[in-house]
CSV table of C-alpha atoms and ligand atoms in Angstrom, one decimal:
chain,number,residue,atom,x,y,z
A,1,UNK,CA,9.3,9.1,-35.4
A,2,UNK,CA,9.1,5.9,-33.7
A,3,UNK,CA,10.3,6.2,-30.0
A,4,UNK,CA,11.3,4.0,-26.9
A,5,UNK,CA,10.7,5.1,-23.8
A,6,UNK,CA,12.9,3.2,-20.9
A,7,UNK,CA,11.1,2.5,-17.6
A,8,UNK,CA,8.3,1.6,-15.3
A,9,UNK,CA,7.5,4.3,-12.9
A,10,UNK,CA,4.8,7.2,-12.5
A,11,UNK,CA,7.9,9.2,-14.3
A,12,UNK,CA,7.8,7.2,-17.2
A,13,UNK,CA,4.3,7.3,-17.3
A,14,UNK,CA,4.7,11.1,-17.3
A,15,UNK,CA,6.4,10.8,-20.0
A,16,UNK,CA,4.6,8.8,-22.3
A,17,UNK,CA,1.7,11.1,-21.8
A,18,UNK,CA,3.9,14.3,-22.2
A,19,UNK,CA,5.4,12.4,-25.3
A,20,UNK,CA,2.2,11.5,-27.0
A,21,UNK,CA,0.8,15.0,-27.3
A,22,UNK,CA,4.0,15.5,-30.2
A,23,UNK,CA,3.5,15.8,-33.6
A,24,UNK,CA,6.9,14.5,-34.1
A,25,UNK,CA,5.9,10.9,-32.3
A,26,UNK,CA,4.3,8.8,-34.6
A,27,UNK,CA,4.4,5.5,-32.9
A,28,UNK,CA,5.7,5.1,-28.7
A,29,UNK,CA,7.1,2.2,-26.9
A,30,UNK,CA,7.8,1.4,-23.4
A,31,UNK,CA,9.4,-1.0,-21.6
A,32,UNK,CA,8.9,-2.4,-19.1
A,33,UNK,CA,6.0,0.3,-18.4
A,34,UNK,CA,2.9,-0.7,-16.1
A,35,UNK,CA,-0.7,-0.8,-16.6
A,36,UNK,CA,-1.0,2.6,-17.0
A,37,UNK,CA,1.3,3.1,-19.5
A,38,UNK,CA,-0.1,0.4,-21.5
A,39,UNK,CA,-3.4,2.0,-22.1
A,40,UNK,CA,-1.2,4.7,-23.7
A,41,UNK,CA,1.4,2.9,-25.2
A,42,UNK,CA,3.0,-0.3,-26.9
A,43,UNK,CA,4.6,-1.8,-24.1
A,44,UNK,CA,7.6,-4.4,-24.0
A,45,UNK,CA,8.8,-7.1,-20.9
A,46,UNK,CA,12.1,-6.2,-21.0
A,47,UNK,CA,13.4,-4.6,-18.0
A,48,UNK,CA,15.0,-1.7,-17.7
A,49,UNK,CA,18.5,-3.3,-16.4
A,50,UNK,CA,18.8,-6.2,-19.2
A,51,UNK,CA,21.0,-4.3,-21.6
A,52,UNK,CA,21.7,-6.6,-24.1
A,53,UNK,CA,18.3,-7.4,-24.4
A,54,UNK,CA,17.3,-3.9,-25.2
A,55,UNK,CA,19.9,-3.6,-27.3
A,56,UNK,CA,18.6,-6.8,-29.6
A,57,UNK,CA,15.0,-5.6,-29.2
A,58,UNK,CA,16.1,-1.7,-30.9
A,59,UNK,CA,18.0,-3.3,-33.2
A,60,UNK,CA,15.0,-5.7,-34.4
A,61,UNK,CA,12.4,-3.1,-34.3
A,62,UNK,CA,14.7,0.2,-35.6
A,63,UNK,CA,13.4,2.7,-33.3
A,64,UNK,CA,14.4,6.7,-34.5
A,65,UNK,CA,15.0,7.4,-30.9
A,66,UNK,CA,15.7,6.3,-27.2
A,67,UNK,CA,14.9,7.8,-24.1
A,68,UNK,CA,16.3,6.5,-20.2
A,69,UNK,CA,14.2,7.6,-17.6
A,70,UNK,CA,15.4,5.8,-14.8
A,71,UNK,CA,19.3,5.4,-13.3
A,72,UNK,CA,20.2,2.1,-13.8
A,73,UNK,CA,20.8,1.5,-17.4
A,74,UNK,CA,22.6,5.0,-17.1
A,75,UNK,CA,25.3,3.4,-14.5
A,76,UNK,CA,25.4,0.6,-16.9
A,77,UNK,CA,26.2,2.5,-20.0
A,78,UNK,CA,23.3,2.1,-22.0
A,79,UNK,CA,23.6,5.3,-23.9
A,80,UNK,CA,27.4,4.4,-24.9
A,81,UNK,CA,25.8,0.9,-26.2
A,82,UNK,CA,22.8,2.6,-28.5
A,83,UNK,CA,25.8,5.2,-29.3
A,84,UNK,CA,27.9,2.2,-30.8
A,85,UNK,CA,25.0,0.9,-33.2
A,86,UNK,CA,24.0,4.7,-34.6
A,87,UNK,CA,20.7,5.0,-31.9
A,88,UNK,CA,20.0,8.7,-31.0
A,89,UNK,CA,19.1,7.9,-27.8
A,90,UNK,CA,18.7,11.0,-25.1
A,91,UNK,CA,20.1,10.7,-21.7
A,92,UNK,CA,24.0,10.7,-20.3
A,93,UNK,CA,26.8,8.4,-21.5
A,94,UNK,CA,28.3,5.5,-18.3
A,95,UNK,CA,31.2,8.5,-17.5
A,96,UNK,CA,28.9,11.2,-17.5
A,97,UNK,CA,26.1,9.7,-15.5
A,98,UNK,CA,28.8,9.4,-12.5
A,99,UNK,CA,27.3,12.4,-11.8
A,100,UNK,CA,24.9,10.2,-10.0
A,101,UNK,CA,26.0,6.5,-10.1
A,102,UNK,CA,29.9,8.2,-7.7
A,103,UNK,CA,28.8,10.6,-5.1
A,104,UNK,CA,32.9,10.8,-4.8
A,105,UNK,CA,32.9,11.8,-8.5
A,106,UNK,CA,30.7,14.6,-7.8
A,107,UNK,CA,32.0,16.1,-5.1
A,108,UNK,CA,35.1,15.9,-6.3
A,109,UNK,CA,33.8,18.4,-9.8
A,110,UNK,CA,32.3,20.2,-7.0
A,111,UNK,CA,35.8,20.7,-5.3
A,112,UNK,CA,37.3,21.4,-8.8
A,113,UNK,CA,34.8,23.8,-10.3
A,114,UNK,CA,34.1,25.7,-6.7
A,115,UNK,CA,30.6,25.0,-6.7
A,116,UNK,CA,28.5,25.1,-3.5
A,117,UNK,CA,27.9,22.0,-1.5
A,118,UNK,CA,28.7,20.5,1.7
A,119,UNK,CA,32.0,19.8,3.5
A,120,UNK,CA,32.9,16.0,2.9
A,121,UNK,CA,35.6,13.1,3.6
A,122,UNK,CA,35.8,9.8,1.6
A,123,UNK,CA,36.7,6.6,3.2
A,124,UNK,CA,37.7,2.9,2.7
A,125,UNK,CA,38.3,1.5,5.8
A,126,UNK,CA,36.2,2.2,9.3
A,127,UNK,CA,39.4,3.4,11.0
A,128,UNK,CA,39.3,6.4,9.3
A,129,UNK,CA,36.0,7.2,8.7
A,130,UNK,CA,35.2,6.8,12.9
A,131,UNK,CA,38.4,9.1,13.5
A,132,UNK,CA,36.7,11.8,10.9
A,133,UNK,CA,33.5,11.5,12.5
A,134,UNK,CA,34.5,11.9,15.8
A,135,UNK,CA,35.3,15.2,14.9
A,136,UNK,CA,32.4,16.2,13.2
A,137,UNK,CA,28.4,17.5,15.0
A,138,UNK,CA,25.1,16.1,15.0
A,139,UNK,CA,23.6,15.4,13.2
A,140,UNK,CA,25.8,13.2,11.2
A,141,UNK,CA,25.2,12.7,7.6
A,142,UNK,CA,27.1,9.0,5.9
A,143,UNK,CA,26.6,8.1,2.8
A,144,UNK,CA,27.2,5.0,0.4
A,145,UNK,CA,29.2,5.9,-2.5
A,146,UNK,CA,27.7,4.3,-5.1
A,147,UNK,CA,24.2,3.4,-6.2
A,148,UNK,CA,22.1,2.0,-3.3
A,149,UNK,CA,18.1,2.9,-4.6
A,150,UNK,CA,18.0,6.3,-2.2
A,151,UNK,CA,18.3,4.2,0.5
A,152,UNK,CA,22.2,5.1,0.9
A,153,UNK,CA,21.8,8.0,3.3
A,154,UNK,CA,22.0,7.7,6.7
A,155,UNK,CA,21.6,10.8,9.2
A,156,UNK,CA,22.0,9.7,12.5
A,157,UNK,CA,21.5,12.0,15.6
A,158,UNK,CA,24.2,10.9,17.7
A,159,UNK,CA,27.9,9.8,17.8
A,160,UNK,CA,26.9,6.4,19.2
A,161,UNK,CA,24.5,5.7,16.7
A,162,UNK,CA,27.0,7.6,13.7
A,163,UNK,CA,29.9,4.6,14.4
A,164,UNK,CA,27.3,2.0,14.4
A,165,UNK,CA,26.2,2.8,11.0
A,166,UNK,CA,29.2,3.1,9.6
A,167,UNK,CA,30.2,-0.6,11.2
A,168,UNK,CA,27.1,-1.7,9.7
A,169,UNK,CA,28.0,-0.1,6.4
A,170,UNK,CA,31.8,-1.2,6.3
A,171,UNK,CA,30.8,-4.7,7.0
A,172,UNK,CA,28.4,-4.4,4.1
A,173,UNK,CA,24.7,-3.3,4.5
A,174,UNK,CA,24.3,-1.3,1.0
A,175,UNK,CA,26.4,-4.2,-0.9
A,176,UNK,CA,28.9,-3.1,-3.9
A,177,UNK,CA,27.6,0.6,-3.2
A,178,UNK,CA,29.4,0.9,0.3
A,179,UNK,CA,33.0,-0.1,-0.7
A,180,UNK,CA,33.6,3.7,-0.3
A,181,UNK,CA,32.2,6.1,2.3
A,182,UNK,CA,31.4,9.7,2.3
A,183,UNK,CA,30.7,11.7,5.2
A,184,UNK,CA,29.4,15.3,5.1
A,185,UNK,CA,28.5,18.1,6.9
A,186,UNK,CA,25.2,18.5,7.6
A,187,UNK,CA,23.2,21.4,6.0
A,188,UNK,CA,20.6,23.1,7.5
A,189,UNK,CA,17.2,24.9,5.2
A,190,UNK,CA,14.8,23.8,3.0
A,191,UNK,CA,15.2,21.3,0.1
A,192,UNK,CA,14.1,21.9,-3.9
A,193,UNK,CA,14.8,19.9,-6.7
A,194,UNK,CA,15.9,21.9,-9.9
A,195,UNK,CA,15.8,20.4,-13.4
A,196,UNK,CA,17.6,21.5,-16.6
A,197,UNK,CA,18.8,19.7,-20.0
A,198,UNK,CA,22.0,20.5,-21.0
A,199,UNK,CA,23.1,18.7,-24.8
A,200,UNK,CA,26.7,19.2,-23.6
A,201,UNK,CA,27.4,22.9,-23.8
A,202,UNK,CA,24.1,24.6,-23.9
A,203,UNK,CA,21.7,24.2,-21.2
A,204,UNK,CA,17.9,25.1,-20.8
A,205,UNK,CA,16.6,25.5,-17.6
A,206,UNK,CA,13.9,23.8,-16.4
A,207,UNK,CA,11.7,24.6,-13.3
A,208,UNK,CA,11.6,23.3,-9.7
A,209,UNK,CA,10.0,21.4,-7.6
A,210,UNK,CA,10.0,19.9,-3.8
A,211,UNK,CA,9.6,16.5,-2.8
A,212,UNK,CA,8.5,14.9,0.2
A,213,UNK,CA,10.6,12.0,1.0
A,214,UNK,CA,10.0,10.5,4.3
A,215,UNK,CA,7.0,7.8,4.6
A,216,UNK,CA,4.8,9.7,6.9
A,217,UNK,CA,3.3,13.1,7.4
A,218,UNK,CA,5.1,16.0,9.3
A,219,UNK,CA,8.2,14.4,7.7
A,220,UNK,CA,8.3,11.3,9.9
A,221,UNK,CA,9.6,8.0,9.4
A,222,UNK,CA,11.9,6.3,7.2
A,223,UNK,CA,12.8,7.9,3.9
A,224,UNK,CA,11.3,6.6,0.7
A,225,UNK,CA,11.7,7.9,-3.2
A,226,UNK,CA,9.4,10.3,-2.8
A,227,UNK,CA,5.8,10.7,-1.7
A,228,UNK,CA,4.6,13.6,-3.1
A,229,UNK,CA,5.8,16.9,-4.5
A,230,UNK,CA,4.2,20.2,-5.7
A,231,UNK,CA,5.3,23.5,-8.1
A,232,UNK,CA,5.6,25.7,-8.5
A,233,UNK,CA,8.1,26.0,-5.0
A,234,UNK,CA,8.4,29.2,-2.8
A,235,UNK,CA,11.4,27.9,-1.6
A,236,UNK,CA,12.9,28.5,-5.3
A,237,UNK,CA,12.3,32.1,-6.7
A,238,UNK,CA,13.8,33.5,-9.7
A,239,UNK,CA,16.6,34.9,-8.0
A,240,UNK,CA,17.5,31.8,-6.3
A,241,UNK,CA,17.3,29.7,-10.0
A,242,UNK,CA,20.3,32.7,-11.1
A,243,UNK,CA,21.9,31.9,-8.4
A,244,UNK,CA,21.8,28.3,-8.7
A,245,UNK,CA,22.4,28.5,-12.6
A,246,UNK,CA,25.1,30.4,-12.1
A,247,UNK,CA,27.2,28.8,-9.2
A,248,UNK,CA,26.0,25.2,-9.6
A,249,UNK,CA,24.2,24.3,-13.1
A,250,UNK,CA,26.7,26.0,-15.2
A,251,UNK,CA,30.3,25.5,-14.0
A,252,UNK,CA,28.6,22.2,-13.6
A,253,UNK,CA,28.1,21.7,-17.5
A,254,UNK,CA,31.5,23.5,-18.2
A,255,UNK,CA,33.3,21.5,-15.9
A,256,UNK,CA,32.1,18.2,-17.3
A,257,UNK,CA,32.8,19.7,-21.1
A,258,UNK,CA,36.2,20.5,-20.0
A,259,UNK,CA,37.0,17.2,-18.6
A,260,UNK,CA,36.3,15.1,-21.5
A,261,UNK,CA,32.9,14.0,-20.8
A,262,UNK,CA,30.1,16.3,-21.5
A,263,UNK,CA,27.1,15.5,-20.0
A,264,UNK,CA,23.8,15.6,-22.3
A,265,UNK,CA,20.5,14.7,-20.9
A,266,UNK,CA,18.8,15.7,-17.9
A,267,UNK,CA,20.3,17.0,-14.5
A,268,UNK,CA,18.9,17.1,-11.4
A,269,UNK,CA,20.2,19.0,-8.5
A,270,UNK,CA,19.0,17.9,-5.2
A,271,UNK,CA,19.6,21.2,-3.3
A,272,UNK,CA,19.3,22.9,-0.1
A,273,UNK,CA,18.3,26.6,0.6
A,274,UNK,CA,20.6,27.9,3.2
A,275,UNK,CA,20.7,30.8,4.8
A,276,UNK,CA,24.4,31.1,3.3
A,277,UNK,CA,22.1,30.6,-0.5
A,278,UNK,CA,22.0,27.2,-2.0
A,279,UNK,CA,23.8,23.9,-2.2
A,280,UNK,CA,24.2,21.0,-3.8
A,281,UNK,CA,23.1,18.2,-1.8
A,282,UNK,CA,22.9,15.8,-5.2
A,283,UNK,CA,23.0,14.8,-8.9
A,284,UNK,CA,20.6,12.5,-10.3
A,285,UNK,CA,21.0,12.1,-13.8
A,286,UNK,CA,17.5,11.5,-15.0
A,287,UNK,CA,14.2,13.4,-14.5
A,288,UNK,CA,12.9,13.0,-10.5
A,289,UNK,CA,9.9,10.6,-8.9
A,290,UNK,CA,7.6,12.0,-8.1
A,291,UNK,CA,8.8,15.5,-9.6
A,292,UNK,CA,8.3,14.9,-13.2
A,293,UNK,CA,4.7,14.0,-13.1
A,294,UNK,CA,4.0,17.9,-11.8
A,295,UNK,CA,6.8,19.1,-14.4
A,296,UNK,CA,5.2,17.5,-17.5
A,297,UNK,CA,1.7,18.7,-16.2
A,298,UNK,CA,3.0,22.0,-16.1
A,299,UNK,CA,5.2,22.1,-19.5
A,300,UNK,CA,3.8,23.0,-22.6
A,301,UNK,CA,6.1,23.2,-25.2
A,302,UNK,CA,6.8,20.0,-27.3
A,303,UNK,CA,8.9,17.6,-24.8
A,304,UNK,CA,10.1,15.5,-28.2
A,305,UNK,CA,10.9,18.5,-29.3
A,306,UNK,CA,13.6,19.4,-26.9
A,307,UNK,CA,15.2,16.0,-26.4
A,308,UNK,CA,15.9,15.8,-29.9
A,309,UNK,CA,17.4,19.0,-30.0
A,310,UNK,CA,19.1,18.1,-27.1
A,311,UNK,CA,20.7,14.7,-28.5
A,312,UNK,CA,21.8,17.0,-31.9
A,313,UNK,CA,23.4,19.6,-29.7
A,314,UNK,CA,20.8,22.1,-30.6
A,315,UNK,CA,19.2,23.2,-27.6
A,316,UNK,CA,20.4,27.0,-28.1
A,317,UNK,CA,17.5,26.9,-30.8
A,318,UNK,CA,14.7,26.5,-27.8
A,319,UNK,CA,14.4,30.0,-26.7
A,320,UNK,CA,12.6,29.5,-24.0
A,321,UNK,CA,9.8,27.2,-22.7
A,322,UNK,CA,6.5,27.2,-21.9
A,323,UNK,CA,5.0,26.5,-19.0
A,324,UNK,CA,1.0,26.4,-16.9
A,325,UNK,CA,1.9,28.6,-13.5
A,326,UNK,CA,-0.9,26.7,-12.0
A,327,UNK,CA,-0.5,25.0,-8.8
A,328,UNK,CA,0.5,21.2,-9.4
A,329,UNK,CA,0.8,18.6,-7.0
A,330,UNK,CA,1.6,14.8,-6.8
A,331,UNK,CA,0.2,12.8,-4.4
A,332,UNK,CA,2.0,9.2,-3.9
A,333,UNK,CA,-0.6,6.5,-3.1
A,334,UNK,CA,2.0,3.6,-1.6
A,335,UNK,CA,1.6,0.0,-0.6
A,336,UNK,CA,0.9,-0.2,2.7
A,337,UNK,CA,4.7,-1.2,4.3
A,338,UNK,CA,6.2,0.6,2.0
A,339,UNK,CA,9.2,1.7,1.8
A,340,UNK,CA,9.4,-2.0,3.7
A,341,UNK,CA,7.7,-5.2,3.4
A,342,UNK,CA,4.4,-5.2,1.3
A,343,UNK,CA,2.1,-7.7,-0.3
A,344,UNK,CA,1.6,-7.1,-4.4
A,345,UNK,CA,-1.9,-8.1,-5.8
A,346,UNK,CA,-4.7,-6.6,-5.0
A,347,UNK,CA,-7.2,-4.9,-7.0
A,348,UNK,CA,-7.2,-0.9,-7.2
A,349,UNK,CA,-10.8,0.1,-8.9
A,350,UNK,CA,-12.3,3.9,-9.3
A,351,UNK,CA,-9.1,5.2,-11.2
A,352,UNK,CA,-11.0,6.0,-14.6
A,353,UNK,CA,-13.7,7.9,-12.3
A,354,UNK,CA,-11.1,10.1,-10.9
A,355,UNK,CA,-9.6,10.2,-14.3
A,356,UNK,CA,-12.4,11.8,-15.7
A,357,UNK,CA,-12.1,15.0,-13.4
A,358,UNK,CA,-11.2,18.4,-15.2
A,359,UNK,CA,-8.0,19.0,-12.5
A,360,UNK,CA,-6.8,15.2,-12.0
A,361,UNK,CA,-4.5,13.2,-13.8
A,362,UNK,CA,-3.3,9.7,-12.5
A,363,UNK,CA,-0.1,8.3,-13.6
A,364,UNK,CA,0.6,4.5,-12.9
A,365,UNK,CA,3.8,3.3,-11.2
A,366,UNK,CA,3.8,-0.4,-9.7
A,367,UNK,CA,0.3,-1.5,-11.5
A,368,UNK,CA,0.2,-4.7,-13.7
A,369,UNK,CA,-3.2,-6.0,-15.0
A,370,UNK,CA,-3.7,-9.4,-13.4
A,371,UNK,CA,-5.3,-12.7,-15.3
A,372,UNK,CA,-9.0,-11.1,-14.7
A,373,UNK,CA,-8.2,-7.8,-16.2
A,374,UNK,CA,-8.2,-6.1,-13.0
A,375,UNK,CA,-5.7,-3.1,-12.2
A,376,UNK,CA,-3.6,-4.5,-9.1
A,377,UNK,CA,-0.7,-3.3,-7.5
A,378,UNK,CA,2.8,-4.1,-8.4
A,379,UNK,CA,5.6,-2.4,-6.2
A,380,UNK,CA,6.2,-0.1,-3.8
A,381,UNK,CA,4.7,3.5,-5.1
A,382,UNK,CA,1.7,2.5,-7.1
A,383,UNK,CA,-0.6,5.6,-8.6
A,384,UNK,CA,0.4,9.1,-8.5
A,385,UNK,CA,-3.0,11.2,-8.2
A,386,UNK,CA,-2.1,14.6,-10.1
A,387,UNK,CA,-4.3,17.5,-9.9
A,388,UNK,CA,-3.8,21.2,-11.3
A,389,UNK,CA,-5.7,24.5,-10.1
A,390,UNK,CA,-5.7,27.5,-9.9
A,391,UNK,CA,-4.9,27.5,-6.1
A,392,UNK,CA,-2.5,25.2,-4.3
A,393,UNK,CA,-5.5,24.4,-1.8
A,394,UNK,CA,-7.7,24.0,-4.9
A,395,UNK,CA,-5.1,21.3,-6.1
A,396,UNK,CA,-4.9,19.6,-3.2
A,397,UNK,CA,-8.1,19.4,-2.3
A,398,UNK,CA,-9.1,18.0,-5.8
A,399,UNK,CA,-6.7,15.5,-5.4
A,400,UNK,CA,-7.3,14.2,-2.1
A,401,UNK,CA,-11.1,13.9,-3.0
A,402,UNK,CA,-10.5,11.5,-5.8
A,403,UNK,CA,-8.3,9.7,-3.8
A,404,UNK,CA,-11.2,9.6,-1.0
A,405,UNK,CA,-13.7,9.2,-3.0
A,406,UNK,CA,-13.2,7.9,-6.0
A,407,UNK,CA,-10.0,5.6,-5.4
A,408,UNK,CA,-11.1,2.1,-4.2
A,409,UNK,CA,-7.9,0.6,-2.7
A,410,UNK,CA,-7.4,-1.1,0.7
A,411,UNK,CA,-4.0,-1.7,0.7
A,412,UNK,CA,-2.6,1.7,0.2
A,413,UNK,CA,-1.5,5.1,2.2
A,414,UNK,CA,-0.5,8.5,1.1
A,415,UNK,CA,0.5,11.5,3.1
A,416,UNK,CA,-2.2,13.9,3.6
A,417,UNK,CA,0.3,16.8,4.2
A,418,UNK,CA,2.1,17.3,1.0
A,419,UNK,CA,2.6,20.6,-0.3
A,420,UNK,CA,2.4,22.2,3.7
A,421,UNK,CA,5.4,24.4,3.7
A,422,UNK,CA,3.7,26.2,0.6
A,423,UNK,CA,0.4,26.2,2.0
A,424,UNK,CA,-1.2,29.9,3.6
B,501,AMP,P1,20.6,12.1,-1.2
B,501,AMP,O1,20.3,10.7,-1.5
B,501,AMP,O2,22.1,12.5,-1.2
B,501,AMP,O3,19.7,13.1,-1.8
B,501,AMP,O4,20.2,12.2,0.4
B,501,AMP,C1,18.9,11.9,0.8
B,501,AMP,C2,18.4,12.9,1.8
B,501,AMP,O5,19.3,13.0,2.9
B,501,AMP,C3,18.4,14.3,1.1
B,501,AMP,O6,17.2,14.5,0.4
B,501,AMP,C4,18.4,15.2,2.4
B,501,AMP,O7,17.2,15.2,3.0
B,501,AMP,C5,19.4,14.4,3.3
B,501,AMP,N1,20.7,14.9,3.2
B,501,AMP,C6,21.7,14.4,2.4
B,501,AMP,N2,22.9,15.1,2.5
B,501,AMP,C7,22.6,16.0,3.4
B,501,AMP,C8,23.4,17.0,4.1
B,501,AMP,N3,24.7,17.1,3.8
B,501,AMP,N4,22.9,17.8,5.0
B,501,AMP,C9,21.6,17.7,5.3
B,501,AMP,N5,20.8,16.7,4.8
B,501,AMP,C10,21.3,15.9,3.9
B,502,LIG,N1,12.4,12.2,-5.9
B,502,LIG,C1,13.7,12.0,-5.8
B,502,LIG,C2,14.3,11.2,-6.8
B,502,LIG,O1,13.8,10.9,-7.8
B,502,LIG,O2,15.5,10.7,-6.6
C-alpha cells in the first residue's frame, strides 16, 4: 500500500518508524517530516496546514491511505476533504475532532453523557467571567476555547492575577481561540495520558503514558508540549484503565455515535487521578508529543494493521494488542529558549553514535539538513532520545548517557528529572 503520513514532529517520526516495520506498507510518504524522517521516508514540502495543496498532491500521486498526526488539518477538515475524493484516510472528521479544536464542545458531551471532569462556566464577555471567578478558589484554572498550540491554559494562583488574565485574554492574547472562555475548577492528583482508537463504534484500548509539561525540572517554569514522558505509568493501573474505559472512553464514543458524528481515529484523554478516581481534564484528537514515541516503542502488533481496520469499521477484529512491558522513556532535547524565543541553525552531530545503542532510539522533531549536509535544528523540540530496558533506571540512564555523551549540541536543554514520580 502506498501511504501518507501528515506531519513534522518526533510523533510523526514515530510513526514512520512504527509504520515501516508493516508488511502491508509498500512505499511511505511524509510531509512535511524533518531530517529524521527523511532518512526513513519520501518526504514532501507541503505543510501540514495547506489543505488544498495536500489535497492536489494525493490526488496526483494516488496514495491507498492517509494518516493526520497532528491537530491542525483535523480542525480544518481534512479528513471530510480526502472523504469527498474516495481517500481512506485515518483520523477524525472537522465535527468530530471538536473533541479537541471546542473545549466548550467537550464539556458540554461531558455534561450530556455524565462523564467525569471538572466543574466549568463558558463566557463571552469579561463581565461575566470576573463575576464567576470571583466565586471560585485558588488556584484558578481559564482557558481559551478554541485551538491556541497548548499554550491556552492559564492557572493562576491568585484572584488578582485570575482577572488580569482574563482582561488580557478578552482583549485578545490567544487570537480567534479566546472569543470564548472557559473557567474550571481546579483538580487536584496526578496526570496520565490514555490512548485508544475507536473506528466509530468499536474501540481498542490503548496504553498510557505521563508527560512532563513544564520547561524545567521539578515541574517548574512555563508549560511547553511536552518534555518527556515514560510507560508504562503507576499512576494508571488496570483498574484505573476500567474505570476510565468505562466512565469516560466509552460513553464518550457512544455519545459521539449517538449524536450524529462518530468519532474514528485516535483519542486522547488528558486525565487526572483524583482521589475521588479520574477525570477528564482533555481530548486531543490525535496521538500525544512526546507520548507516542514511547507507545510505538512499546507496541508490537502491526500499527497499519489497525488503522486500516479502523478506517473500515473493523477494529472488533483486533483482539487484543501486543505490547513490550519494558520501561520506555522520552527524553525531549529543546532549543535553548524554548518554549520562548530561540535561534534555528545550528549543527547537532553524534546522533547516529547514539543511534547505534541496543536500548536507544532517536526520533527527529525540528531538524532540517542545512546546504552542507549537516543535521541542524529547526523548531522548538528538536530530538527525542528514546531508550527501552528492562528497568526504569536502566532506561533513563541509557538515555541520558547518549545524550551526555554521545549528543554533540550546544544549543539545547532537556530535563534531567523525567520519569521521577515512577522512580524507587
Ligand atoms: P489542557 O491544555 O487542557 O491539557 O491543560 C494544560 C494543563 O493545565 C494540563 O495538563 C493540566 O496540568 C492543567 N490543567 C488544565 N485543566 C486543569 C484543571 N481543571 N485542574 C487542574 N489542572 C488543570
Ligand atoms: N503531550 C501533550 C500533547 O501532545 O498535547
Amino acid at each position: 500500500m502506498k501511504v501518507l503520513l501528515i506531519g513534522s514532529g518526533g510523533r510523526e517520526h514515530s510513526l514512520v518508524w512504527k509504520l515501516n516495520q508493516s508488511d502491508l506498507v509498500s512505499e511511505l510518504t511524509c510531509l512535511p517530516g524533518n531530517a529524521g524522517i527523511a532518512e526513513i521516508a519520501n518526504i514532501v514540502p507541503i505543510k501540514a496546514h495547506e489543505i488544498e495543496k495536500i489535497i492536489k498532491h494525493v490526488i496526483l500521486k494516488q496514495y491507498d491511505f492517509v494518516i493526520i498526526g497532528p491537530e491542525q488539518p483535523l480542525a480544518l477538515g481534512i479528513v471530510d476533504k480526502l472523504k469527498d475524493i474516495g481517500i481512506k484516510v485515518f483520523g477524525p472528521t472537522q465535527s468530530a475532532a471538536r473533541l479537541e479544536s471546542s473545549k466548550e464542545f467537550t464539556k458540554k458531551l461531558c455534561s450530556k453523557y455524565n462523564i467525569p471532569t471538572a466543574k466549568y462556566g463558558v463566557f463571552d464577555n469579561l463581565k461575566d467571567a470576573k463575576s464567576y471567578i470571583k466565586k471560585m478558589r485558588a488556584p484558578y484554572v481559564i482557558k481559551a476555547d478554541g485551538l491556541a498550540s497548548g499554550k491556552g491554559v492559564v492557572l493562576p494562583e491568585t484572584l488578582d492575577g485570575a482577572l488580569k488574565e482574563l482582561e488580557e485574554i478578552f482583549s485578545g492574547k490567544f487570537g480567534d481561540a479566546s472569543s470564548k472562555v472557559l473557567i474550571e475548577e481546579f483538580m487536584e492528583g496526578q496526570e496520565a495520558s490514555f490512548f485508544a482508537i475507536s473506528d466509530g463504534v468499536n474501540i481498542l484500548p490503548l496504553i498510557a503514558a505521563q508527560d512532563h509539561k513544564r520547561a524545567f525540572d521539578g515541574d517548574k517554569g512555563p508549560n511547553t508540549g511536552g518534555m518527556g514522558a515514560y510507560s508504562p505509568t503507576p499512576v494508571f493501573n488496570e483498574e484505573i484503565q476500567k474505570i476510565v474505559m468505562n466512565k469516560i472512553i466509552i460513553p464518550t464514543v457512544e455519545g459521539m455515535a449517538a449524536d450524529g458524528t462518530p468519532y474514528v481515529g485516535i483519542l486522547f484523554a488528558g486525565l487526572m487521578i483524583t482521589n475521588e478516581g479520574p477525570k477528564l481534564i482533555e481530548y486531543n484528537a490525535r496521538f500525544g508529543d512526546p507520548e507516542c514515541q514511547v507507545l510505538m516503542r512499546r507496541l508490537k502488533s502491526d500499527l497499519m494493521d489497525i488503522f486500516l481496520k479502523a478506517e473500515e469499521g473493523n477494529l472488533d477484529a483486533i483482539k487484543e494488542l501486543i505490547w513490550s512491558n519494558k520501561p520506555t522513556v522520552n527524553i525531549v532535547l529543546a532549543n535553548n529558549g524554548y518554549p520562548g524565543k530561540y535561534k534555528n541553525g545550528s549543527i547537532i552531530k553524534g546522533i547516529e553514535k547514539a543511534n547505534s545503542k541496543n536500548e536507544i532510539v532517536i526520533f527527529h522533531a525540528g531538524t532540517k539538513y542545512n546546504e552542507n549536509n549537516n543535521i541542524c535544528s529547526a523548531g522548538g523540540r528538536v530530538l527525542n532520545v528514546t531508550s527501552q530496558a528492562d528497568t526504569l533506571n536502566k532506561a533513563l540512564e541509557k538515555a541520558y548517557e547518549a545524550i551526555d555523551n554521545d549528543i554533540e549540541w550546544d544549543d539545547g536543554f532537556c530535563r534531567r528529572d523525567i520519569g521521577y514520580q515512577a522512580v524507587c
